[in-house]
Structure formats: structure tokens, C-alpha cells
Tab-separated table of C-alpha atoms in Angstrom:
chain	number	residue	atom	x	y	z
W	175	UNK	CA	26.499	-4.805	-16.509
W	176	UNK	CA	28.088	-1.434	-17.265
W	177	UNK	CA	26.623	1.934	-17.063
W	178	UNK	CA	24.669	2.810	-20.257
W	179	UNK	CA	22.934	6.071	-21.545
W	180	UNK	CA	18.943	4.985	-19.880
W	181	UNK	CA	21.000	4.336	-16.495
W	182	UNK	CA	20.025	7.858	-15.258
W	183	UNK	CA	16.177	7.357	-16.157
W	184	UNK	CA	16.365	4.318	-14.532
W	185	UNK	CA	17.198	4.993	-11.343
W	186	UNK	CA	14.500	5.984	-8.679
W	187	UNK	CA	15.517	8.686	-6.040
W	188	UNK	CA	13.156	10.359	-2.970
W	189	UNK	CA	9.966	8.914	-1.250
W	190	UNK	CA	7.436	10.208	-3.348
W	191	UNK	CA	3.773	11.193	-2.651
W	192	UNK	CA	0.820	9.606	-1.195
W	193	UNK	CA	-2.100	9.382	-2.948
W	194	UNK	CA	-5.578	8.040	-2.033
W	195	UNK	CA	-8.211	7.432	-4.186
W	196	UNK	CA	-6.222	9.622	-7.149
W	197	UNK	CA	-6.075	12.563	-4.935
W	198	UNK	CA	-2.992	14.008	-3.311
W	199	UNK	CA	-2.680	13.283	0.268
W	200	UNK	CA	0.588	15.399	0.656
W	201	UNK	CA	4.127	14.205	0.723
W	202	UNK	CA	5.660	11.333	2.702
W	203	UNK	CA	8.828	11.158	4.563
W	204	UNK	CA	11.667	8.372	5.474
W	205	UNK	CA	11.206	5.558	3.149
W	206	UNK	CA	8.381	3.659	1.756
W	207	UNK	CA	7.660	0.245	1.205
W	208	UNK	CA	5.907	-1.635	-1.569
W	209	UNK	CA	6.162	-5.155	-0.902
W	210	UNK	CA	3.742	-7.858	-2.850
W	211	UNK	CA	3.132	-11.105	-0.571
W	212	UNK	CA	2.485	-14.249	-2.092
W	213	UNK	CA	1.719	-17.863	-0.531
W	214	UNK	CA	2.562	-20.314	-3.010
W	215	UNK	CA	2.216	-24.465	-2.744
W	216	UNK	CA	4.646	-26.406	-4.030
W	217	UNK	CA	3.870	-30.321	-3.631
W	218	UNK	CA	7.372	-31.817	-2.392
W	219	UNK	CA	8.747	-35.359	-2.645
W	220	UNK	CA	7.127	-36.021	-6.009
W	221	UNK	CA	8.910	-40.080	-6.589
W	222	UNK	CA	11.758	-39.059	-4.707
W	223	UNK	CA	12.707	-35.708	-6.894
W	224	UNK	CA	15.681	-33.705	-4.759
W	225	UNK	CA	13.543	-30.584	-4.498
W	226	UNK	CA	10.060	-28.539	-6.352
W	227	UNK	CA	9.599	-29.480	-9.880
W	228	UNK	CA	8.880	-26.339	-12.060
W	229	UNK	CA	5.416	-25.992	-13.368
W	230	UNK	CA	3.677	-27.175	-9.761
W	231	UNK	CA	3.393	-24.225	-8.169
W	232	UNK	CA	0.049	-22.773	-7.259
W	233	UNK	CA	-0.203	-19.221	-6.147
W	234	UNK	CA	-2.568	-19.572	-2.381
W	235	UNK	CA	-2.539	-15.912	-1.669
W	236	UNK	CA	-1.131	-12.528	-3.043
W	237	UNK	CA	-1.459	-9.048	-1.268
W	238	UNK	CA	0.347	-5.887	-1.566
W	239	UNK	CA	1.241	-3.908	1.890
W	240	UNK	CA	1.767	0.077	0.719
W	241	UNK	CA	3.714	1.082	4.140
W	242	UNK	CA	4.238	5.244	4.382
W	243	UNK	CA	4.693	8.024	6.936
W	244	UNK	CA	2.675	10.670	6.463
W	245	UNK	CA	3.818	14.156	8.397
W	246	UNK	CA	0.876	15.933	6.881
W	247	UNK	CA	-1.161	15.635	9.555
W	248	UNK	CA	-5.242	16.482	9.027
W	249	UNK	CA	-8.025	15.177	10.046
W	250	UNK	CA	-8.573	13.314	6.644
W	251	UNK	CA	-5.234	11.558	7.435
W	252	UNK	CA	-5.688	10.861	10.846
W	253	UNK	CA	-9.202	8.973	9.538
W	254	UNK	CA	-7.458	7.243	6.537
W	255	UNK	CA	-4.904	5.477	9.526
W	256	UNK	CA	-7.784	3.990	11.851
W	257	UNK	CA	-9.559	1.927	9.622
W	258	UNK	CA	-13.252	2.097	10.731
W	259	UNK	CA	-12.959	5.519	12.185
W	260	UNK	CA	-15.666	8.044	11.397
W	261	UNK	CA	-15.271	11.791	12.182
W	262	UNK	CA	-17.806	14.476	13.195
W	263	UNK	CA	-17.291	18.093	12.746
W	264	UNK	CA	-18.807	20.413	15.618
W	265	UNK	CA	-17.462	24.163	15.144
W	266	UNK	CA	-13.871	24.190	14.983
W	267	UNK	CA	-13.325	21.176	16.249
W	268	UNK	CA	-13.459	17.524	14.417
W	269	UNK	CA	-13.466	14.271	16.663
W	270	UNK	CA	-12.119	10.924	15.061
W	271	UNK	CA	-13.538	7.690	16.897
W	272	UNK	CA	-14.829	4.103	16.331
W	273	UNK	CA	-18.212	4.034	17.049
W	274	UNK	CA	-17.717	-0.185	18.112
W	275	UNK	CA	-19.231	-1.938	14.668
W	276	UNK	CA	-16.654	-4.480	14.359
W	277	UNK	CA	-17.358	-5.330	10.588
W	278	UNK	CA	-15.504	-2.803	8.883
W	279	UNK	CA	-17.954	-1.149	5.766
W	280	UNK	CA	-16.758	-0.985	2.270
W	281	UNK	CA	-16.213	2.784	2.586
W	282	UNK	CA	-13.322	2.381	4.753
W	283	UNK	CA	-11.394	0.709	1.735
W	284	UNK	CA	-9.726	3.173	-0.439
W	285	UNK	CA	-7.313	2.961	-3.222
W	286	UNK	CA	-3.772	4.446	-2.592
W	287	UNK	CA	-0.621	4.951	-4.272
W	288	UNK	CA	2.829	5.792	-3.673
W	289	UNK	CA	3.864	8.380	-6.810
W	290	UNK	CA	7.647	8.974	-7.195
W	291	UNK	CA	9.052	11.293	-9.944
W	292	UNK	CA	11.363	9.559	-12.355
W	293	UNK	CA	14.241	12.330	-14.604
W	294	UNK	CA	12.239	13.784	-17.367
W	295	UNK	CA	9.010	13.411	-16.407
W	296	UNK	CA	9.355	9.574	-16.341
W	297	UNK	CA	6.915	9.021	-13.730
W	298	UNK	CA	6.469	5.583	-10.882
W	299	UNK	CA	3.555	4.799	-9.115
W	300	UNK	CA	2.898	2.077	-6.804
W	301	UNK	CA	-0.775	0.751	-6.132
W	302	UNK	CA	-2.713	-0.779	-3.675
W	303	UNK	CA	-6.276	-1.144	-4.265
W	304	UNK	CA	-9.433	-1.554	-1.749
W	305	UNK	CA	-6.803	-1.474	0.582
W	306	UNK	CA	-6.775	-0.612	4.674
W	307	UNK	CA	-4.345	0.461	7.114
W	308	UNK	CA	-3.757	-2.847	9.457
W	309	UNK	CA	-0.473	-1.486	10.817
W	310	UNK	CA	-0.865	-0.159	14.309
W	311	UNK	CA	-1.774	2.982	14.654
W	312	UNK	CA	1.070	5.115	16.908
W	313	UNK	CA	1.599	9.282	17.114
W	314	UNK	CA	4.626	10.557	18.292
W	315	UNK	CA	5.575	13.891	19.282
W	316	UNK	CA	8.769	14.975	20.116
W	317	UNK	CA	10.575	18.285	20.381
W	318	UNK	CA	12.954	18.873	17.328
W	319	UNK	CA	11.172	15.891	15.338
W	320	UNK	CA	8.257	15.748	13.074
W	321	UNK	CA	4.992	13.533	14.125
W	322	UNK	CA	4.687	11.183	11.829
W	323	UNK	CA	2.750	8.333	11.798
W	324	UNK	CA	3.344	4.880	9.733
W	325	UNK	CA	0.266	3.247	8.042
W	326	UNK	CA	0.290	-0.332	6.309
W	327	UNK	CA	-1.735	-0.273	3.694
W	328	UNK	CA	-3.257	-4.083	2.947
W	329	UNK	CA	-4.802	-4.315	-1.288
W	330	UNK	CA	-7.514	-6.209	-0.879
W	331	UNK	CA	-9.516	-8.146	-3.750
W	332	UNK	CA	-12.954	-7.252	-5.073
W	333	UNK	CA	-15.781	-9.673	-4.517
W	334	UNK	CA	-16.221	-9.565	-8.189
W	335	UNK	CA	-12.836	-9.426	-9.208
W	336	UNK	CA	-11.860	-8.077	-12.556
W	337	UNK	CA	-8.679	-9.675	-14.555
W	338	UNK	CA	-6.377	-7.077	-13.036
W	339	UNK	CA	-5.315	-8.032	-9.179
W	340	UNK	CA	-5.863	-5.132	-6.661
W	341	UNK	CA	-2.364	-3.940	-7.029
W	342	UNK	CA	0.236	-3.040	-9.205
W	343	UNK	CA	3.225	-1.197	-10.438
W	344	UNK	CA	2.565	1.285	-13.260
W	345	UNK	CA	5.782	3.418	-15.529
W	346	UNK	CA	4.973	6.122	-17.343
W	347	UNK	CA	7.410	7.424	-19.424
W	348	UNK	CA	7.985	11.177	-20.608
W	349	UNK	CA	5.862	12.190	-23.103
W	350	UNK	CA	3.344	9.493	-22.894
């Protein structure tokens, strides 16, 4: 395939910004990841067939994993990484902790996006809904580097799910 006048549109350059719950978060550095799993069953050695017939898949699972590095570091940001966490302001000084309730509430589950500027206003965002950090959580600080910490952002499906699944890619283009 040649180059063709919509190649320079097409073509999706820097990390972007993170986003959580359609607010801006800050920007992002090194690269970011949108990757959608999916666990699907194929039944195998249907009357001897060489391999999967077409039509007999059925999709098990499907998640999206949003994975970012944030070097905006706040408090909010900090919280947003350790799923669970809840922070309490005394004076100038906020503390972020786990207070040991192992079931995780439904305010811990945010939606967040990865929003990378196309040319011309053509805009990319990548969405994970209900979604959690369930990478590790790791801060490191260096002299002559950046802290920046990595979250892995898990979608995760409503209990009464509506017909669009809990993440997605959306294009805008200019002028729309």
C-alpha cells in the first residue's frame, strides 16, 4: 500500500493525556498501552476437521488493561493508583492508606481514558470503563529522572450492563 493524501491524519504520534472520569489528570510520559483481552472457546476435533471451524467461536471473557505513567504526581493520583485507598486531609498534610476492608466499594472504579491528538484536530481516545489499577503499585525516585509511577487500568463490566462493553476506542475527526 503506497502513501496516499489521509496518510498524515492517519498516523498517531506522542503519549497523550490521562483522563479519569472526563477530567484531565495531566499528561503521561513513555508509552501507553491499550490492549483488549479476550478468552475465546473454540471446540477442536469436530469429526476429525484439521483445525477450528469458523463460526464456533464463543467469546469467554473480554477486558481492556489502560497501562500509563503518570509524572504528575498529587495526591488525587497517588489515590487513583492504590485501588481501595482513601485519603484524609489534616492541615497541610494529606495521608493516603487502606483502612483493611478487603471488598473494594464501587467508588474506587472510575472511568479513564488515554486522549492523543490526531493533525487537525482529528482527535483519539482510548477507554476503559469502571476500571481499577491492578498493576503493582511502585515509586521511584532517582536523581536526574522523573518519579513516575505505572498504573494498569482493568475495564470492568456493569452489573447491569448496557449494549456497549466497558471499553472502547472512539475517532473524532476535525470539525465534528
Amino acid at each position: 500500500m503506497a502513501i496516499s493524501a489521509s496518510t498524515p491524519a492517519n498516523l498517531v504520534v506522542g503519549a497523550g493525556d490521562l483522563e479519569v472520569d472526563e477530567a484531565s489528570v495531566g499528561a503521561t510520559a513513555d508509552d501507553n498501552e491499550f490492549t483488549v483481552n479476550q478468552e475465546l472457546f473454540e471446540p477442536d476435533n469436530l469429526n476429525g476437521i484439521a483445525g477450528m471451524l469458523v463460526g464456533t467461536q464463543y467469546k469467554r471473557r473480554e477486558e481492556a488493561v489502560l497501562a500509563c505513567t503518570t509524572p504528575e504526581i498529587s495526591a488525587a493520583v497517588l489515590a487513583l493508583l492504590w485501588a481501595g485507598s482513601s485519603s484524609a486531609v489534616a492541615g497541610d498534610e494529606t495521608t493516603i492508606d487502606w483502612d483493611g476492608t478487603r471488598r473494594l466499594p464501587t467508588s474506587a472504579f472510575k472511568d479513564y481514558a488515554i486522549v492523543v491528538p490526531g493533525l487537525d484536530g482529528k482527535e483519539f481516545k482510548f477507554l476503559a470503563d469502571n476500571a481499577i489499577n491492578q498493576g503493582n503499585i511502585s515509586y521511584t525516585a532517582s536523581d536526574g529522572n522523573m518519579m513516575s509511577p505505572r498504573g494498569e487500568y482493568h475495564s470492568k463490566w456493569a452489573a447491569s450492563p448496557t449494549a456497549r462493553s466497558p471499553h472502547r476506542i472512539i475517532v473524532t475527526a476535525a470539525g465534528s
